[in-house]
Amino acid sequence: MSTLPLAVTRRRRRSVRHTLDVRVSPYAYVAPFFLLFCAFGLFPLAYTAWVSLHEWTLLSETQTFIGLDNFSALLSDAYFWNATFNTLSIGVLSTVPQLALAIWLAHLLNRRLRFQTLFRVALLLPNVTSVVAVVVIFSQLFGRDFGMINWMLSWAGAGSIDWAAGTATSHIALSVMIMWRWTGYNALIFLAAMQAVPRELYEAATLDGASNFTQLRRITMPMIRPTIIFVVIVSTIGAMQIIAEPMLFGQSSGGGGGIATGGPDRQFQTLALFVYEQGFANSTFDFGYASAASWLMFVAVVVVAGINFLITRRVKGGLI
């Protein structure tokens, strides 16, 4: 009789440990991420908001509170709106063709092919290549005097183009760089989602005479719709934060201007490059103005990503 209370106590202890393991341990597992996010993500974001409300430069030891004056000045700054247009233009030119090509490549690799592993690994090579090497190589390809692209255009009788000098041409050149670097990476994400689509659907569609394109449009894309939404949002956020490609393109192509101006006429200066110019490239090191620009860029990223999410989610699965 004396062992019964002891057994009950042990069962209760095991029940408590089990309850703690089920309810508390998940929070313990995710806690390191949130701690790091608060330290390196949330705190810098909040501190940047505080700095944006001040006249804050490295040349002065005092920081004067000026409220929303930095934001008001930004909204009337032609250079800021020019950088916004350039960012949206390069983002659209690079993201839309990139995602379409990534889905098509993933669809091809989802079929039975010889050397499948080799092709899949090859898709990752552009992504692991240094962005500096990518920009240098493509800057030579799009070179005005000795670039291979201009040589091919001249051979076809179309004449040569100064790619870095014009707004449209520089946006096209930068979009090609971004597409080459990220298409394979996104294709592998789509391919991973396609692997979960039941093969019976493709076999039935083949028996019904459906072509590969029809299977892609009617079966594959509706089935991987959540993955498409995810990739569209991530690609949009990445496109709104472009900085390395235009910064290095201006130097490698000899387009003139400073390293942060995006060409002599700011024809390919992006929002991130504009923030860098205000905070680090200007002689005043105006951190307050740069912080305000960073927050407006953050708002723009959230708005554009939200619009993309709503549009992509509302598209019917069979009509994607």
Tab-separated table of C-alpha atoms in Angstrom:
chain	number	residue	atom	x	y	z
A	1	MET	CA	0.000	0.000	0.000
A	2	SER	CA	2.868	2.354	0.692
A	3	THR	CA	4.140	2.166	-2.866
A	4	LEU	CA	0.917	3.534	-4.379
A	5	PRO	CA	1.465	7.189	-3.462
A	6	LEU	CA	5.046	6.953	-4.745
A	7	ALA	CA	3.848	5.581	-8.106
A	8	VAL	CA	1.234	8.289	-8.374
A	9	THR	CA	3.855	10.925	-7.612
A	10	ARG	CA	6.142	9.562	-10.319
A	11	ARG	CA	3.318	9.566	-12.850
A	12	ARG	CA	2.498	13.138	-11.955
A	13	ARG	CA	6.122	14.176	-12.374
A	14	ARG	CA	6.303	12.464	-15.742
A	15	SER	CA	3.064	14.184	-16.735
A	16	VAL	CA	4.453	17.576	-15.720
A	17	ARG	CA	7.700	16.969	-17.614
A	18	HIS	CA	5.724	15.844	-20.651
A	19	THR	CA	3.521	18.934	-20.477
A	20	LEU	CA	6.536	21.226	-20.196
A	21	ASP	CA	8.247	19.417	-23.056
A	22	VAL	CA	5.231	19.749	-25.328
A	23	ARG	CA	4.236	23.319	-24.453
A	24	VAL	CA	7.486	25.042	-23.449
A	25	SER	CA	10.210	23.381	-25.523
A	26	PRO	CA	8.981	24.784	-28.878
A	27	TYR	CA	9.409	28.302	-27.495
A	28	ALA	CA	12.875	27.408	-26.249
A	29	TYR	CA	13.834	26.135	-29.707
A	30	VAL	CA	12.741	29.318	-31.494
A	31	ALA	CA	13.990	31.691	-28.773
A	32	PRO	CA	17.554	32.008	-30.174
A	33	PHE	CA	16.185	33.278	-33.495
A	34	PHE	CA	14.031	35.935	-31.832
A	35	LEU	CA	16.862	37.003	-29.545
A	36	LEU	CA	19.159	37.474	-32.541
A	37	PHE	CA	16.391	39.203	-34.465
A	38	CYS	CA	15.789	41.657	-31.617
A	39	ALA	CA	19.502	42.372	-31.283
A	40	PHE	CA	20.410	42.692	-34.962
A	41	GLY	CA	17.051	43.441	-36.587
A	42	LEU	CA	14.479	45.071	-34.343
A	43	PHE	CA	16.840	47.274	-32.338
A	44	PRO	CA	18.647	48.723	-35.408
A	45	LEU	CA	15.249	49.375	-36.995
A	46	ALA	CA	13.999	51.260	-33.948
A	47	TYR	CA	17.289	53.135	-33.515
A	48	THR	CA	17.246	54.168	-37.181
A	49	ALA	CA	13.756	55.599	-36.648
A	50	TRP	CA	15.094	57.629	-33.717
A	51	VAL	CA	18.062	58.903	-35.735
A	52	SER	CA	15.767	59.897	-38.618
A	53	LEU	CA	14.066	62.425	-36.316
A	54	HIS	CA	17.342	64.292	-35.715
A	55	GLU	CA	19.844	66.385	-37.604
A	56	TRP	CA	22.543	63.769	-37.126
A	57	THR	CA	25.903	64.029	-38.844
A	58	LEU	CA	29.351	62.688	-38.065
A	59	LEU	CA	30.771	66.203	-38.358
A	60	SER	CA	28.837	67.462	-35.336
A	61	GLU	CA	28.864	66.242	-31.758
A	62	THR	CA	25.319	67.482	-31.123
A	63	GLN	CA	22.176	65.954	-32.574
A	64	THR	CA	19.241	68.347	-32.857
A	65	PHE	CA	15.705	66.987	-32.775
A	66	ILE	CA	13.900	68.171	-35.918
A	67	GLY	CA	10.870	65.871	-36.002
A	68	LEU	CA	9.694	64.912	-39.476
A	69	ASP	CA	11.771	67.506	-41.340
A	70	ASN	CA	14.006	64.841	-42.888
A	71	PHE	CA	10.954	63.020	-44.252
A	72	SER	CA	9.489	66.243	-45.630
A	73	ALA	CA	12.769	67.047	-47.371
A	74	LEU	CA	12.933	63.535	-48.815
A	75	LEU	CA	9.437	63.704	-50.296
A	76	SER	CA	10.467	66.833	-52.205
A	77	ASP	CA	13.890	65.453	-53.220
A	78	ALA	CA	13.997	64.704	-56.959
A	79	TYR	CA	16.971	62.382	-56.475
A	80	PHE	CA	14.957	60.239	-54.044
A	81	TRP	CA	12.070	59.833	-56.499
A	82	ASN	CA	14.527	59.110	-59.293
A	83	ALA	CA	16.064	56.330	-57.181
A	84	THR	CA	12.569	55.010	-56.427
A	85	PHE	CA	11.720	54.841	-60.128
A	86	ASN	CA	15.025	53.135	-60.937
A	87	THR	CA	14.460	50.557	-58.194
A	88	LEU	CA	10.962	49.710	-59.399
A	89	SER	CA	12.054	49.595	-63.036
A	90	ILE	CA	15.026	47.291	-62.422
A	91	GLY	CA	12.909	45.198	-60.061
A	92	VAL	CA	10.178	44.589	-62.623
A	93	LEU	CA	12.602	43.964	-65.490
A	94	SER	CA	14.565	41.430	-63.454
A	95	THR	CA	11.877	39.731	-61.381
A	96	VAL	CA	9.113	38.981	-63.890
A	97	PRO	CA	11.259	37.253	-66.569
A	98	GLN	CA	13.348	35.609	-63.870
A	99	LEU	CA	10.388	33.897	-62.198
A	100	ALA	CA	8.865	32.814	-65.517
A	101	LEU	CA	12.170	31.314	-66.636
A	102	ALA	CA	12.725	29.683	-63.231
A	103	ILE	CA	9.346	27.929	-63.376
A	104	TRP	CA	10.032	26.681	-66.906
A	105	LEU	CA	13.498	25.378	-65.989
A	106	ALA	CA	12.100	23.645	-62.916
A	107	HIS	CA	9.394	22.048	-65.046
A	108	LEU	CA	11.993	20.721	-67.475
A	109	LEU	CA	14.186	19.344	-64.688
A	110	ASN	CA	11.175	17.727	-63.045
A	111	ARG	CA	10.963	15.301	-65.952
A	112	ARG	CA	13.096	12.193	-66.389
A	113	LEU	CA	16.397	13.375	-67.845
A	114	ARG	CA	19.880	11.987	-68.017
A	115	PHE	CA	22.409	13.694	-65.738
A	116	GLN	CA	19.642	15.287	-63.653
A	117	THR	CA	21.937	15.888	-60.687
A	118	LEU	CA	24.514	17.621	-62.875
A	119	PHE	CA	21.921	20.005	-64.279
A	120	ARG	CA	20.523	20.785	-60.852
A	121	VAL	CA	23.948	21.537	-59.406
A	122	ALA	CA	24.747	23.706	-62.436
A	123	LEU	CA	21.733	25.882	-61.635
A	124	LEU	CA	23.339	26.860	-58.328
A	125	LEU	CA	26.686	27.896	-59.802
A	126	PRO	CA	25.618	31.462	-60.694
A	127	ASN	CA	24.262	31.958	-57.183
A	128	VAL	CA	27.484	30.908	-55.433
A	129	THR	CA	29.605	33.064	-57.746
A	130	SER	CA	30.873	36.294	-56.199
A	131	VAL	CA	28.711	39.271	-57.108
A	132	VAL	CA	31.881	41.241	-57.865
A	133	ALA	CA	32.961	38.671	-60.450
A	134	VAL	CA	29.473	38.610	-61.965
A	135	VAL	CA	29.313	42.395	-62.357
A	136	VAL	CA	32.852	42.647	-63.728
A	137	ILE	CA	32.206	39.959	-66.346
A	138	PHE	CA	28.840	41.367	-67.406
A	139	SER	CA	30.253	44.894	-67.476
A	140	GLN	CA	32.777	43.654	-70.017
A	141	LEU	CA	30.042	41.901	-71.999
A	142	PHE	CA	28.012	45.140	-72.067
A	143	GLY	CA	31.078	47.297	-72.707
A	144	ARG	CA	30.623	50.198	-75.099
A	145	ASP	CA	33.735	49.732	-77.229
A	146	PHE	CA	34.815	46.107	-76.937
A	147	GLY	CA	31.812	44.356	-75.377
A	148	MET	CA	30.605	41.092	-76.879
A	149	ILE	CA	26.965	42.237	-76.852
A	150	ASN	CA	27.806	45.305	-78.946
A	151	TRP	CA	29.969	43.177	-81.252
A	152	MET	CA	27.000	40.894	-81.914
A	153	LEU	CA	24.690	43.880	-82.474
A	154	SER	CA	27.183	45.457	-84.884
A	155	TRP	CA	27.571	42.163	-86.715
A	156	ALA	CA	23.781	42.064	-87.103
A	157	GLY	CA	23.787	45.657	-88.372
A	158	ALA	CA	22.079	47.163	-85.317
A	159	GLY	CA	25.030	49.311	-84.220
A	160	SER	CA	26.609	49.594	-80.784
A	161	ILE	CA	24.985	50.832	-77.580
A	162	ASP	CA	26.469	52.662	-74.622
A	163	TRP	CA	24.676	50.488	-72.093
A	164	ALA	CA	25.758	52.401	-68.987
A	165	ALA	CA	24.860	55.830	-70.375
A	166	GLY	CA	21.106	55.465	-70.851
A	167	THR	CA	18.372	54.829	-68.316
A	168	ALA	CA	16.609	52.024	-70.185
A	169	THR	CA	19.812	50.361	-71.395
A	170	SER	CA	21.474	50.410	-67.981
A	171	HIS	CA	18.330	48.956	-66.394
A	172	ILE	CA	18.312	46.144	-68.956
A	173	ALA	CA	21.994	45.372	-68.340
A	174	LEU	CA	21.523	45.286	-64.562
A	175	SER	CA	18.386	43.155	-64.901
A	176	VAL	CA	20.284	40.602	-66.987
A	177	MET	CA	22.950	40.363	-64.271
A	178	ILE	CA	20.348	39.821	-61.559
A	179	MET	CA	18.423	37.293	-63.642
A	180	TRP	CA	21.558	35.271	-64.387
A	181	ARG	CA	22.464	35.165	-60.715
A	182	TRP	CA	19.104	34.246	-59.191
A	183	THR	CA	17.119	32.320	-61.807
A	184	GLY	CA	18.739	28.977	-60.994
A	185	TYR	CA	18.265	29.430	-57.267
A	186	ASN	CA	14.542	30.116	-57.667
A	187	ALA	CA	14.260	27.231	-60.143
A	188	LEU	CA	15.509	24.830	-57.473
A	189	ILE	CA	12.910	26.128	-55.011
A	190	PHE	CA	10.182	25.537	-57.587
A	191	LEU	CA	11.646	22.127	-58.389
A	192	ALA	CA	11.499	21.097	-54.731
A	193	ALA	CA	7.795	22.004	-54.678
A	194	MET	CA	7.156	20.167	-57.942
A	195	GLN	CA	8.596	16.969	-56.491
A	196	ALA	CA	5.573	16.786	-54.163
A	197	VAL	CA	3.035	16.904	-57.013
A	198	PRO	CA	1.567	13.397	-57.552
A	199	ARG	CA	2.892	11.740	-60.709
A	200	GLU	CA	-0.530	10.272	-61.379
A	201	LEU	CA	-1.806	13.695	-62.386
A	202	TYR	CA	0.830	14.008	-65.121
A	203	GLU	CA	0.231	10.469	-66.329
A	204	ALA	CA	-3.503	11.082	-66.595
A	205	ALA	CA	-2.918	14.372	-68.412
A	206	THR	CA	-0.532	12.672	-70.846
A	207	LEU	CA	-3.137	10.001	-71.630
A	208	ASP	CA	-5.645	12.783	-72.290
A	209	GLY	CA	-3.235	14.349	-74.808
A	210	ALA	CA	-2.195	17.394	-72.760
A	211	SER	CA	1.035	19.035	-73.878
A	212	ASN	CA	3.904	19.897	-71.551
A	213	PHE	CA	2.887	23.549	-71.477
A	214	THR	CA	-0.711	22.626	-70.667
A	215	GLN	CA	0.450	20.367	-67.843
A	216	LEU	CA	2.602	23.174	-66.509
A	217	ARG	CA	-0.253	25.676	-66.612
A	218	ARG	CA	-3.102	23.448	-65.494
A	219	ILE	CA	-1.416	21.050	-63.053
A	220	THR	CA	1.987	22.208	-61.861
A	221	MET	CA	1.395	25.894	-61.216
A	222	PRO	CA	-1.890	25.495	-59.285
A	223	MET	CA	-0.322	22.739	-57.158
A	224	ILE	CA	2.751	24.816	-56.233
A	225	ARG	CA	0.822	28.045	-55.770
A	226	PRO	CA	1.991	28.643	-52.134
A	227	THR	CA	5.616	28.289	-53.260
A	228	ILE	CA	5.034	30.734	-56.112
A	229	ILE	CA	3.619	33.270	-53.648
A	230	PHE	CA	6.630	32.802	-51.368
A	231	VAL	CA	9.179	33.199	-54.180
A	232	VAL	CA	7.387	36.257	-55.607
A	233	ILE	CA	7.440	38.005	-52.222
A	234	VAL	CA	11.085	37.137	-51.484
A	235	SER	CA	12.182	38.161	-54.986
A	236	THR	CA	10.294	41.441	-54.668
A	237	ILE	CA	11.973	42.235	-51.366
A	238	GLY	CA	15.372	41.408	-52.869
A	239	ALA	CA	14.695	43.564	-55.933
A	240	MET	CA	13.838	46.549	-53.721
A	241	GLN	CA	17.193	46.258	-51.922
A	242	ILE	CA	19.572	46.108	-54.904
A	243	ILE	CA	22.857	47.870	-54.188
A	244	ALA	CA	25.927	45.840	-55.159
A	245	GLU	CA	25.141	45.462	-58.858
A	246	PRO	CA	24.561	49.172	-59.682
A	247	MET	CA	27.426	50.277	-57.457
A	248	LEU	CA	29.945	47.984	-59.156
A	249	PHE	CA	28.431	48.413	-62.633
A	250	GLY	CA	29.081	52.154	-62.579
A	251	GLN	CA	32.741	51.607	-61.737
A	252	SER	CA	33.416	48.622	-63.996
A	253	SER	CA	31.714	50.091	-67.059
A	254	GLY	CA	33.442	53.462	-66.761
A	255	GLY	CA	30.105	55.231	-66.766
A	256	GLY	CA	31.423	58.138	-64.726
A	257	GLY	CA	30.007	59.727	-61.613
A	258	GLY	CA	30.705	58.747	-58.040
A	259	ILE	CA	30.578	55.228	-56.707
A	260	ALA	CA	27.151	55.847	-55.135
A	261	THR	CA	25.477	58.080	-57.726
A	262	GLY	CA	24.555	55.316	-60.176
A	263	GLY	CA	26.090	57.002	-63.210
A	264	PRO	CA	26.709	60.686	-63.983
A	265	ASP	CA	22.982	61.354	-64.430
A	266	ARG	CA	21.912	58.951	-61.662
A	267	GLN	CA	20.336	56.839	-64.371
A	268	PHE	CA	20.642	53.591	-62.392
A	269	GLN	CA	20.884	54.748	-58.782
A	270	THR	CA	18.637	52.566	-56.609
A	271	LEU	CA	17.093	53.357	-53.228
A	272	ALA	CA	19.718	51.373	-51.332
A	273	LEU	CA	22.451	53.189	-53.250
A	274	PHE	CA	20.790	56.517	-52.462
A	275	VAL	CA	20.816	55.666	-48.738
A	276	TYR	CA	24.495	54.731	-48.955
A	277	GLU	CA	25.286	58.001	-50.725
A	278	GLN	CA	23.574	60.140	-48.091
A	279	GLY	CA	25.082	58.336	-45.130
A	280	PHE	CA	28.597	57.462	-46.258
A	281	ALA	CA	29.493	58.967	-49.644
A	282	ASN	CA	28.497	62.596	-49.015
A	283	SER	CA	30.988	64.855	-47.283
A	284	THR	CA	28.432	65.657	-44.580
A	285	PHE	CA	27.754	62.000	-43.597
A	286	ASP	CA	24.120	62.905	-42.971
A	287	PHE	CA	22.921	59.924	-40.946
A	288	GLY	CA	19.588	61.551	-40.105
A	289	TYR	CA	18.672	62.025	-43.762
A	290	ALA	CA	19.945	58.543	-44.659
A	291	SER	CA	17.930	57.006	-41.814
A	292	ALA	CA	14.768	58.724	-43.025
A	293	ALA	CA	15.442	57.392	-46.531
A	294	SER	CA	15.955	53.916	-45.059
A	295	TRP	CA	12.585	54.035	-43.343
A	296	LEU	CA	10.805	55.204	-46.481
A	297	MET	CA	12.526	52.391	-48.371
A	298	PHE	CA	11.322	49.967	-45.683
A	299	VAL	CA	7.759	51.222	-46.107
A	300	ALA	CA	8.068	50.926	-49.893
A	301	VAL	CA	9.295	47.331	-49.582
A	302	VAL	CA	6.381	46.425	-47.292
A	303	VAL	CA	3.816	48.078	-49.589
A	304	VAL	CA	5.159	46.526	-52.802
A	305	ALA	CA	5.526	43.090	-51.203
A	306	GLY	CA	1.997	43.359	-49.788
A	307	ILE	CA	0.548	44.303	-53.178
A	308	ASN	CA	2.389	41.401	-54.780
A	309	PHE	CA	1.051	39.050	-52.124
A	310	LEU	CA	-2.541	40.176	-52.614
A	311	ILE	CA	-2.341	39.988	-56.406
A	312	THR	CA	-0.664	36.578	-56.398
A	313	ARG	CA	-3.064	35.171	-53.816
A	314	ARG	CA	-6.173	36.369	-55.632
A	315	VAL	CA	-5.164	34.799	-58.925
A	316	LYS	CA	-7.176	31.599	-59.353
A	317	GLY	CA	-5.142	28.422	-59.255
A	318	GLY	CA	-6.113	27.318	-62.766
A	319	LEU	CA	-5.350	30.693	-64.301
A	320	ILE	CA	-1.869	31.276	-62.894
